[in-house]
Amino acid sequence: MAMESCTMTKKLEVHFILIPLMSAGHVLPIVDLAKLLGRRNNVKVTIMTTPVNAVRVGANIDREIQCCGSSISVQPFRFPSVEAGLPEGCESSEAVPCPDLMYNFAKATTMLQKPVEEALEKIVIPTIPTCFILDKNLPFLFDVAKKFKVPIIISDALNCFSLLCNHNLFHSKVYENVSESESFVVPGLPHRIVFKKYQLQEYFSMNVGEFNVLREKVWQNEGEAFGVLVNSFQELEEEYVKEFTRLTGHKVYCVGPLSLVNKEHKDKAQRGKLDSKEEEEEGEYLRWLDSWPATSVIFANLGSLTFVPPGQVMEIILGLEASKRPFIWVLIMRDAHKRKELNKLLKEDGVEERVKGRGLIIRGWVPQILILSHTAIGAFLTHCGWNSTLEGITSGVPLITFPLTAEQFYNEKVAVQLLETGVRVGVEKAMHFEVEDKSGIQVRREKVKEAIEKVMGEEDEESKRIRERAGNYREKANKAMEKGGSSYLNLSLMIEDIKQHFRRRVEDDDSKSEP
Ligand SMILES: *[C@@H]1O[C@H](CO)[C@@H](O)[C@H](O)[C@H]1NC(C)=O
Ligand SMILES: *[C@@H]1O[C@H](CO)[C@@H](O)[C@H](O)[C@H]1NC(C)=O
Ligand SMILES: *[C@@H]1O[C@H](CO)[C@@H](O)[C@H](O)[C@H]1NC(C)=O
């Protein structure tokens, strides 16, 4: 009751409407952003998403409203699953039952204009300055937002390093006349960054109808947006932020690491959780970690291994075994056919029995931030999704990099070459979904073991330096988010810029109406 009257008396000055892509890696940071914005004075936030996702974020937002009295609401819109050839209720990329249907999922995201417009009609857009924060991967919603004649800030799931790489690749076309496995330097970067074509993001090497249409639209929108919002922080990649800003002329707001908004244990535990049945198991994992010395345990989570051959998965676990160190492996094989094959391989080999007590294989969701921030964790074997990479950096843990797809090879460069807080296992070639079966086994168990030693070795001087640098980034990340830190200030600037934009528009309108 008290809370309600508090929000009612609030004088709201600016309204942000947030629309994330329907995928855990995108929804979670946007929920974090909503919380950050909601904690600032006089800011109203609306998250728009599909009914299933709305339920998922609801509990999290309710808790935030209770604790901070923030003015955040969730407005659902219909997702055209069935029209796009997806099963009913399939409203996020994780729920897509098989790889072939990813095209249908992409297609559904191009059909959202009407549902979103209908939902927007239900929100009384207040007469205060308003701004849309739109996921870059929903480019067709730009036209909807434009109708309201309010500024649009693009939320990009990439960091500035990846944004600048893509920008320079796109404009130089250096990848055009090289073969798949030839090395080339990305032009115009502060560091000498070498890639092979099959490590680039899909759209540089693939030509797939629906995705291509999306890509064109994305580039076009970027030029028209008011600004770009990045889940990163100035101190992490300063030169790249500057250069990307200079080249594009965008306002680039680095406001992360967004996951640091979750200070409470409950929030950390709940982040990204799909249901609440695993609560007991969670306690169990943490108790298990309590039983190990500081920085002794490897945490391995390669996200969903949909496109990784089971034989390769086996090599990773045998590498973990060979390290003779305690480990947690989160093993998610969504493809039923491959899951069967992998389980057969695991059984035949008997590795799970052999590592019992020392190795924990978890087949399902885990509270990643809680685990990463546990003192027992000494290294993070990651697929280098930016979400996870940043969580690793923020926890001060050295990274063992095993990129799979998307821009994950770029993030590997950030960890290994820019920050020097990571070591690569040695994956050469992206496992995008169309090349999966041709990719075979790229990395043997020995390489996995070697990489683990390079970051965890007790005696090795370079290992020590890696760990020390990793620890320093934890401090830098936390500082950036504190009051007065660079990310804190960038968020303040963003809010001020939106207000300013409206003041100027009102003045313009006034001067026009004078005779
Ligand atoms: C992002 O991180 C959360 C843990 O904080 C995890 O549950 C989620 O699956 C991650 N998403 C992706 C796409 O990696
Ligand atoms: C690639 O080759 C084509 C045809 O020879 C040429 O027109 C194009 O300029 C080349 N691109 C680059 C980046 O060198
Ligand atoms: C973000 O903060 C940095 C460092 O304080 C500053 O240099 C930069 O201009 C800010 N970005 C924007 C878009 O205002």
XYZ file of C-alpha atoms and ligand atoms in Angstrom:
557
model
C 0.000 0.000 0.000
C 2.699 2.407 1.080
C 4.648 1.574 -2.049
C 1.689 2.287 -4.263
C 1.102 5.760 -2.931
C 4.808 6.360 -3.307
C 4.747 5.582 -7.019
C 1.596 7.593 -7.445
C 3.075 10.725 -6.020
C 6.166 10.348 -8.161
C 6.582 13.035 -10.740
C 7.498 11.053 -13.825
C 9.669 12.940 -16.262
C 10.749 10.418 -18.830
C 9.394 7.103 -20.133
C 11.440 4.285 -21.665
C 9.712 1.554 -23.664
C 11.965 -1.501 -23.897
C 11.479 -4.272 -26.460
C 14.025 -7.119 -26.236
C 14.510 -9.956 -28.702
C 12.752 -13.086 -27.507
C 15.788 -15.025 -26.353
C 17.137 -15.443 -22.800
C 20.447 -13.792 -23.649
C 18.590 -10.673 -24.778
C 15.646 -10.576 -22.381
C 17.776 -10.861 -19.232
C 19.989 -7.837 -19.862
C 16.917 -5.797 -20.785
C 15.237 -6.716 -17.502
C 18.429 -5.625 -15.754
C 18.372 -2.370 -17.704
C 14.723 -1.821 -16.741
C 15.697 -2.165 -13.105
C 18.598 0.266 -13.454
C 16.424 2.852 -15.172
C 13.591 2.321 -12.698
C 15.897 3.111 -9.784
C 16.668 6.557 -11.160
C 14.487 9.474 -10.113
C 11.259 10.038 -11.976
C 11.804 7.441 -14.688
C 8.987 5.249 -15.949
C 9.740 1.973 -17.738
C 7.590 -0.345 -19.825
C 8.910 -3.708 -21.012
C 7.036 -5.068 -24.015
C 7.313 -8.745 -24.805
C 5.304 -11.845 -25.668
C 2.899 -13.435 -23.136
C 5.206 -16.357 -22.231
C 8.199 -14.058 -21.778
C 6.043 -11.542 -19.895
C 5.230 -14.178 -17.276
C 8.895 -15.072 -17.085
C 10.020 -11.510 -16.340
C 6.972 -10.697 -14.211
C 8.150 -12.188 -10.901
C 11.515 -10.513 -11.218
C 9.937 -7.127 -11.891
C 7.400 -7.533 -9.077
C 10.203 -8.068 -6.614
C 11.954 -4.962 -7.936
C 8.806 -2.869 -7.525
C 8.421 -4.109 -3.962
C 11.991 -3.367 -3.005
C 12.571 -0.095 -4.820
C 9.148 1.319 -5.603
C 10.169 1.573 -9.238
C 7.663 2.484 -11.871
C 8.057 -0.522 -14.194
C 5.303 -2.334 -16.040
C 5.181 -5.233 -18.461
C 2.972 -5.050 -21.541
C 2.513 -8.270 -23.528
C 1.950 -8.505 -27.270
C 0.929 -11.508 -29.350
C 3.697 -13.582 -30.980
C 2.734 -15.072 -34.360
C 4.193 -18.536 -33.660
C 1.590 -20.502 -35.565
C 1.504 -18.132 -38.549
C 5.270 -18.540 -38.888
C 5.080 -22.332 -38.708
C 6.201 -22.711 -35.098
C 4.424 -24.695 -32.395
C 1.875 -22.816 -30.305
C 3.538 -21.073 -27.349
C 6.986 -21.218 -28.924
C 7.945 -17.616 -28.180
C 11.668 -17.588 -27.550
C 14.635 -18.872 -29.474
C 15.401 -21.417 -26.726
C 11.963 -22.945 -27.173
C 12.485 -23.647 -30.875
C 12.384 -27.456 -30.975
C 14.795 -28.106 -33.839
C 17.462 -26.146 -35.754
C 15.507 -26.114 -39.017
C 12.803 -24.047 -37.371
C 15.190 -21.183 -36.576
C 14.246 -19.704 -39.951
C 10.629 -19.743 -38.868
C 11.563 -18.035 -35.649
C 13.391 -15.301 -37.560
C 10.371 -15.001 -39.807
C 8.032 -14.587 -36.838
C 10.148 -11.660 -35.643
C 9.492 -9.908 -38.964
C 5.745 -10.185 -38.386
C 5.507 -8.249 -35.154
C 4.468 -4.815 -36.382
C 0.757 -5.315 -35.970
C 0.795 -7.109 -32.593
C 3.141 -4.457 -31.199
C 1.063 -1.598 -32.562
C -2.029 -3.100 -31.005
C -0.278 -3.446 -27.674
C 1.041 0.109 -27.869
C -2.487 1.362 -28.216
C -3.192 -0.136 -24.813
C -0.411 1.811 -23.171
C -1.439 5.368 -22.742
C 1.752 6.930 -24.012
C 2.159 9.687 -21.470
C 2.872 13.207 -22.516
C 6.318 13.072 -20.968
C 9.467 12.564 -23.060
C 9.465 9.020 -24.346
C 12.148 6.848 -25.865
C 12.055 3.406 -27.419
C 14.905 1.047 -26.626
C 14.700 -1.548 -29.357
C 16.656 -4.713 -29.871
C 18.730 -4.442 -33.011
C 17.495 -7.860 -34.052
C 13.908 -6.665 -34.300
C 14.524 -4.207 -37.135
C 10.969 -4.227 -38.379
C 9.758 -2.606 -35.180
C 11.630 0.536 -36.130
C 8.838 1.601 -38.408
C 6.332 1.165 -35.607
C 8.408 3.224 -33.200
C 8.997 5.899 -35.818
C 5.272 6.560 -36.080
C 5.411 7.935 -32.554
C 8.118 10.398 -33.586
C 10.208 9.652 -30.522
C 13.905 8.841 -30.418
C 14.978 5.220 -30.769
C 17.994 3.828 -28.996
C 19.243 0.530 -30.346
C 20.106 -2.034 -27.773
C 22.846 -4.202 -29.061
C 23.804 -7.501 -27.514
C 27.363 -7.010 -28.839
C 30.233 -5.070 -27.316
C 31.958 -2.160 -29.085
C 34.832 -4.385 -30.196
C 32.416 -6.621 -32.120
C 30.416 -3.662 -33.386
C 33.546 -2.045 -34.748
C 34.772 -5.322 -36.281
C 31.469 -5.807 -38.058
C 31.365 -2.187 -39.171
C 34.857 -2.335 -40.646
C 34.334 -5.743 -42.212
C 31.118 -4.596 -43.799
C 32.597 -1.423 -45.233
C 35.994 -2.799 -46.312
C 34.644 -6.127 -47.591
C 38.091 -7.639 -46.895
C 36.481 -11.034 -46.386
C 35.034 -11.091 -49.879
C 37.858 -12.520 -51.930
C 39.540 -14.736 -49.353
C 39.029 -18.451 -48.968
C 37.330 -19.876 -45.891
C 40.532 -20.755 -44.063
C 42.758 -17.829 -45.093
C 43.827 -15.420 -42.359
C 43.276 -11.696 -42.822
C 43.571 -8.556 -40.727
C 40.459 -6.531 -39.915
C 41.317 -2.989 -41.054
C 41.075 0.132 -38.917
C 41.208 -1.438 -35.457
C 43.369 -0.271 -32.535
C 44.903 -3.777 -32.336
C 46.077 -6.168 -35.021
C 43.123 -8.548 -35.098
C 43.364 -11.560 -37.398
C 40.379 -13.662 -38.389
C 39.564 -16.440 -40.774
C 36.383 -16.148 -42.728
C 34.726 -19.134 -41.075
C 35.120 -17.418 -37.695
C 33.064 -14.374 -38.660
C 29.450 -13.824 -37.784
C 27.082 -15.858 -39.953
C 26.024 -13.061 -42.196
C 29.492 -12.608 -43.665
C 29.708 -16.201 -44.791
C 26.140 -17.314 -45.322
C 23.505 -16.311 -47.748
C 20.180 -17.227 -46.257
C 17.116 -15.367 -47.446
C 15.251 -14.299 -44.348
C 18.406 -13.466 -42.418
C 19.733 -11.369 -45.267
C 16.623 -9.228 -45.360
C 16.981 -8.736 -41.619
C 20.624 -7.770 -41.950
C 20.001 -5.066 -44.561
C 17.328 -3.584 -42.368
C 19.571 -3.665 -39.310
C 22.342 -1.654 -41.015
C 19.835 0.852 -42.295
C 18.258 1.357 -38.863
C 21.546 1.844 -37.147
C 22.150 4.958 -39.190
C 18.798 6.430 -38.220
C 18.849 5.729 -34.503
C 19.321 8.337 -31.781
C 21.959 6.221 -30.063
C 23.282 2.768 -29.327
C 23.152 1.125 -25.931
C 25.896 -1.363 -25.173
C 26.231 -3.842 -22.319
C 29.868 -3.109 -21.678
C 31.880 -0.473 -19.848
C 34.301 2.223 -20.889
C 37.336 0.806 -19.052
C 36.937 -2.578 -20.744
C 37.359 -1.401 -24.321
C 37.921 2.342 -24.299
C 39.675 2.567 -27.681
C 36.923 0.592 -29.360
C 34.160 2.702 -27.854
C 35.928 5.842 -29.075
C 36.623 4.561 -32.566
C 33.117 3.184 -33.057
C 31.694 6.504 -31.887
C 33.989 8.463 -34.183
C 33.282 6.339 -37.247
C 29.534 6.147 -36.905
C 28.801 9.464 -35.219
C 26.444 7.617 -32.871
C 25.921 8.365 -29.254
C 27.268 5.174 -27.709
C 26.069 4.551 -24.169
C 28.088 1.890 -22.338
C 25.947 1.116 -19.320
C 27.118 -2.327 -18.184
C 27.817 -4.848 -16.858
C 24.040 -4.868 -16.533
C 24.030 -8.089 -14.510
C 25.589 -6.156 -11.616
C 22.205 -4.616 -10.881
C 21.399 -7.945 -9.183
C 22.995 -7.384 -5.815
C 20.642 -9.508 -3.759
C 21.229 -13.254 -3.558
C 17.638 -13.899 -4.607
C 18.019 -11.808 -7.757
C 21.283 -13.472 -8.704
C 19.747 -16.865 -8.128
C 16.603 -16.127 -10.068
C 18.197 -14.447 -13.034
C 17.239 -16.302 -16.148
C 15.371 -18.965 -14.347
C 12.493 -20.483 -16.221
C 10.679 -22.053 -13.295
C 11.261 -22.448 -9.597
C 11.551 -26.185 -9.135
C 15.354 -26.264 -8.994
C 15.689 -24.253 -5.805
C 16.866 -27.199 -3.703
C 19.393 -28.330 -6.268
C 20.812 -24.805 -6.325
C 21.569 -25.007 -2.619
C 23.153 -28.351 -3.268
C 25.570 -26.982 -5.894
C 26.641 -24.149 -3.643
C 27.188 -26.488 -0.718
C 29.242 -28.694 -2.989
C 31.338 -25.654 -3.973
C 31.755 -24.754 -0.292
C 33.602 -28.039 0.140
C 36.439 -27.033 -2.226
C 39.355 -24.638 -1.636
C 39.409 -21.146 -3.160
C 39.948 -20.928 -6.947
C 40.222 -24.696 -7.383
C 37.082 -25.525 -9.385
C 36.530 -25.192 -13.152
C 33.067 -24.018 -14.113
C 32.231 -25.145 -17.644
C 29.123 -23.914 -19.385
C 29.082 -23.837 -23.160
C 25.475 -22.744 -23.448
C 23.291 -24.891 -25.603
C 25.348 -27.345 -27.629
C 22.800 -27.769 -30.395
C 25.319 -27.678 -33.212
C 28.254 -29.405 -31.573
C 28.902 -33.025 -32.542
C 28.586 -35.460 -29.582
C 32.114 -36.714 -30.246
C 33.435 -33.192 -29.624
C 31.421 -32.903 -26.436
C 33.044 -36.143 -25.245
C 36.524 -34.719 -25.862
C 35.732 -31.731 -23.659
C 34.612 -33.853 -20.751
C 37.624 -36.142 -21.127
C 39.807 -33.008 -21.061
C 38.098 -31.929 -17.845
C 38.755 -35.381 -16.427
C 42.404 -35.261 -17.492
C 42.887 -31.942 -15.680
C 42.461 -33.860 -12.409
C 40.728 -30.791 -10.992
C 37.216 -30.480 -9.599
C 34.670 -29.177 -12.090
C 31.036 -28.364 -12.709
C 29.823 -28.912 -16.222
C 26.463 -27.622 -17.323
C 25.570 -29.854 -20.221
C 22.650 -28.802 -22.374
C 22.101 -30.760 -25.571
C 18.755 -29.622 -26.851
C 18.597 -31.815 -29.922
C 16.956 -35.082 -28.789
C 18.712 -37.188 -31.400
C 22.162 -35.965 -30.411
C 21.343 -36.187 -26.736
C 20.696 -39.871 -27.204
C 23.951 -40.343 -29.054
C 25.909 -38.430 -26.426
C 24.363 -40.376 -23.555
C 25.329 -43.574 -25.310
C 28.939 -42.384 -25.690
C 29.069 -41.268 -22.060
C 27.759 -44.594 -20.858
C 30.122 -46.654 -22.965
C 33.085 -44.638 -21.737
C 32.089 -44.628 -18.074
C 33.639 -41.201 -17.447
C 30.783 -40.032 -15.235
C 31.479 -42.890 -12.825
C 35.191 -42.185 -12.849
C 34.855 -38.500 -11.938
C 32.151 -39.008 -9.329
C 32.598 -36.685 -6.359
C 35.080 -34.497 -8.219
C 33.062 -33.649 -11.296
C 29.462 -32.504 -11.277
C 27.582 -32.799 -14.542
C 24.380 -30.802 -14.440
C 21.819 -31.296 -17.175
C 19.737 -28.159 -16.873
C 19.657 -24.573 -15.748
C 22.067 -23.262 -13.114
C 22.367 -19.903 -11.315
C 25.441 -18.918 -13.318
C 26.187 -15.608 -11.593
C 25.965 -17.195 -8.151
C 28.297 -19.993 -9.138
C 30.763 -17.667 -10.864
C 30.969 -15.411 -7.843
C 31.684 -18.333 -5.500
C 35.259 -18.207 -4.191
C 35.863 -21.854 -5.115
C 35.674 -21.081 -8.846
C 39.110 -20.755 -10.424
C 38.316 -20.742 -14.144
C 35.364 -20.469 -16.494
C 35.255 -22.601 -19.631
C 32.839 -20.629 -21.786
C 31.395 -20.528 -25.295
C 32.017 -16.766 -25.198
C 28.469 -15.563 -25.629
C 28.807 -11.899 -24.581
C 26.364 -12.387 -21.730
C 28.500 -15.141 -20.232
C 31.864 -13.610 -21.122
C 30.929 -10.390 -19.354
C 29.652 -12.311 -16.338
C 32.997 -14.113 -16.196
C 34.942 -10.841 -16.463
C 32.735 -9.246 -13.815
C 33.386 -12.147 -11.445
C 37.134 -11.735 -11.875
C 37.557 -15.306 -13.132
C 40.009 -16.205 -15.930
C 38.367 -17.574 -19.053
C 39.018 -20.693 -21.073
C 37.496 -19.910 -24.435
C 35.621 -22.348 -26.625
C 33.644 -20.202 -29.115
C 30.932 -21.921 -31.098
C 28.941 -19.522 -33.254
C 27.581 -15.984 -33.728
C 30.165 -13.328 -32.705
C 31.739 -15.620 -30.126
C 35.120 -15.673 -31.888
C 35.209 -11.876 -31.510
C 34.581 -12.180 -27.778
C 37.373 -14.714 -27.576
C 39.693 -11.997 -28.948
C 38.441 -9.583 -26.287
C 39.301 -12.037 -23.506
C 42.551 -13.388 -24.936
C 44.056 -10.454 -26.844
C 42.571 -7.263 -25.393
C 42.169 -8.068 -21.716
C 44.647 -10.950 -21.585
C 42.509 -12.678 -19.008
C 41.763 -15.766 -21.067
C 43.311 -18.652 -22.962
C 41.876 -20.255 -26.053
C 41.269 -23.967 -26.262
C 41.849 -23.714 -29.989
C 38.546 -23.955 -31.831
C 39.264 -22.933 -35.425
C 35.950 -22.887 -37.124
C 32.515 -21.691 -36.106
C 29.816 -24.311 -35.753
C 26.973 -22.364 -37.337
C 24.009 -24.552 -37.843
C 24.531 -25.301 -41.486
C 28.108 -26.547 -41.156
C 27.623 -28.568 -37.974
C 28.101 -32.025 -39.356
C 31.052 -31.092 -41.499
C 32.906 -29.556 -38.557
C 33.666 -32.894 -36.824
C 35.980 -32.979 -33.838
C 38.117 -29.836 -33.821
C 39.686 -29.958 -30.395
C 41.052 -33.018 -28.638
C 41.091 -33.588 -24.883
C 44.810 -32.726 -24.596
C 44.144 -29.179 -25.818
C 41.377 -28.743 -23.266
C 43.681 -29.926 -20.503
C 46.493 -27.630 -21.701
C 44.255 -24.566 -21.712
C 43.063 -25.369 -18.198
C 46.673 -25.592 -17.004
C 47.511 -22.269 -18.650
C 45.019 -20.393 -16.480
C 45.071 -22.528 -13.324
C 48.693 -23.651 -13.084
C 49.946 -22.865 -9.580
C 53.611 -22.423 -10.474
C 53.450 -20.756 -13.865
C 54.203 -17.017 -13.871
C 52.040 -16.208 -16.893
C 49.111 -18.080 -15.302
C 49.507 -15.937 -12.227
C 49.481 -12.774 -14.325
C 46.321 -13.906 -16.119
C 44.586 -14.481 -12.799
C 45.769 -11.149 -11.448
C 44.495 -9.242 -14.482
C 41.171 -11.084 -14.274
C 40.851 -10.015 -10.652
C 41.519 -6.383 -11.597
C 38.664 -6.382 -14.082
C 36.242 -7.420 -11.363
C 37.087 -4.214 -9.549
C 36.893 -2.089 -12.672
C 33.501 -3.536 -13.573
C 32.062 -2.869 -10.146
C 33.485 0.659 -10.085
C 31.912 1.445 -13.460
C 28.462 0.613 -12.128
C 28.772 2.443 -8.814
C 27.429 5.936 -8.344
C 29.801 8.221 -10.245
C 31.291 5.352 -12.291
C 31.465 5.507 -16.086
C 28.448 3.269 -16.724
C 26.424 5.023 -14.065
C 27.211 8.350 -15.702
C 26.502 7.095 -19.222
C 23.025 6.050 -18.086
C 22.502 9.500 -16.525
C 23.632 11.088 -19.780
C 21.228 8.945 -21.761
C 18.297 10.043 -19.612
C 19.363 13.688 -19.840
C 19.861 13.479 -23.610
C 16.301 12.245 -24.057
C 14.886 15.072 -21.928
C 17.039 17.572 -23.788
C 15.840 16.222 -27.126
C 12.248 16.877 -26.127
C 12.926 20.316 -24.757
C 14.515 21.247 -28.066
C 11.593 19.831 -30.006
C 9.098 21.770 -27.944
C 11.107 24.949 -28.528
C 11.200 24.243 -32.263
C 7.456 23.724 -32.327
C 6.904 26.958 -30.404
C 9.081 28.993 -32.713
C 7.318 27.546 -35.745
C 3.899 28.462 -34.407
C 4.891 32.103 -33.902
C 3.766 34.360 -36.722
C 22.752 -15.323 -19.917
O 23.088 -15.499 -18.568
C 22.151 -16.165 -17.775
C 22.704 -16.315 -16.402
O 22.867 -15.101 -15.795
C 21.818 -17.512 -18.334
O 20.812 -18.117 -17.573
C 21.366 -17.358 -19.760
O 21.098 -18.610 -20.317
C 22.421 -16.660 -20.549
N 21.983 -16.496 -21.907
C 22.742 -16.792 -22.950
C 22.126 -16.653 -24.283
O 23.877 -17.167 -22.844
C 36.756 -8.920 -54.951
O 36.790 -9.320 -56.296
C 35.868 -8.648 -57.138
C 35.943 -9.257 -58.524
O 37.250 -9.377 -58.952
C 36.177 -7.150 -57.124
O 35.249 -6.446 -57.918
C 36.126 -6.644 -55.714
O 36.506 -5.286 -55.668
C 37.058 -7.448 -54.802
N 36.871 -7.013 -53.414
C 37.884 -6.662 -52.627
C 37.547 -6.226 -51.246
O 39.048 -6.681 -52.982
C 30.147 7.800 -21.384
O 31.115 8.056 -20.379
C 32.408 8.328 -20.859
C 33.362 8.378 -19.704
O 32.803 9.067 -18.608
C 32.378 9.589 -21.700
O 33.661 9.849 -22.230
C 31.381 9.404 -22.836
O 31.268 10.578 -23.585
C 30.023 8.992 -22.313
N 29.161 8.647 -23.449
C 28.112 9.393 -23.865
C 27.360 8.874 -25.057
O 27.767 10.395 -23.314
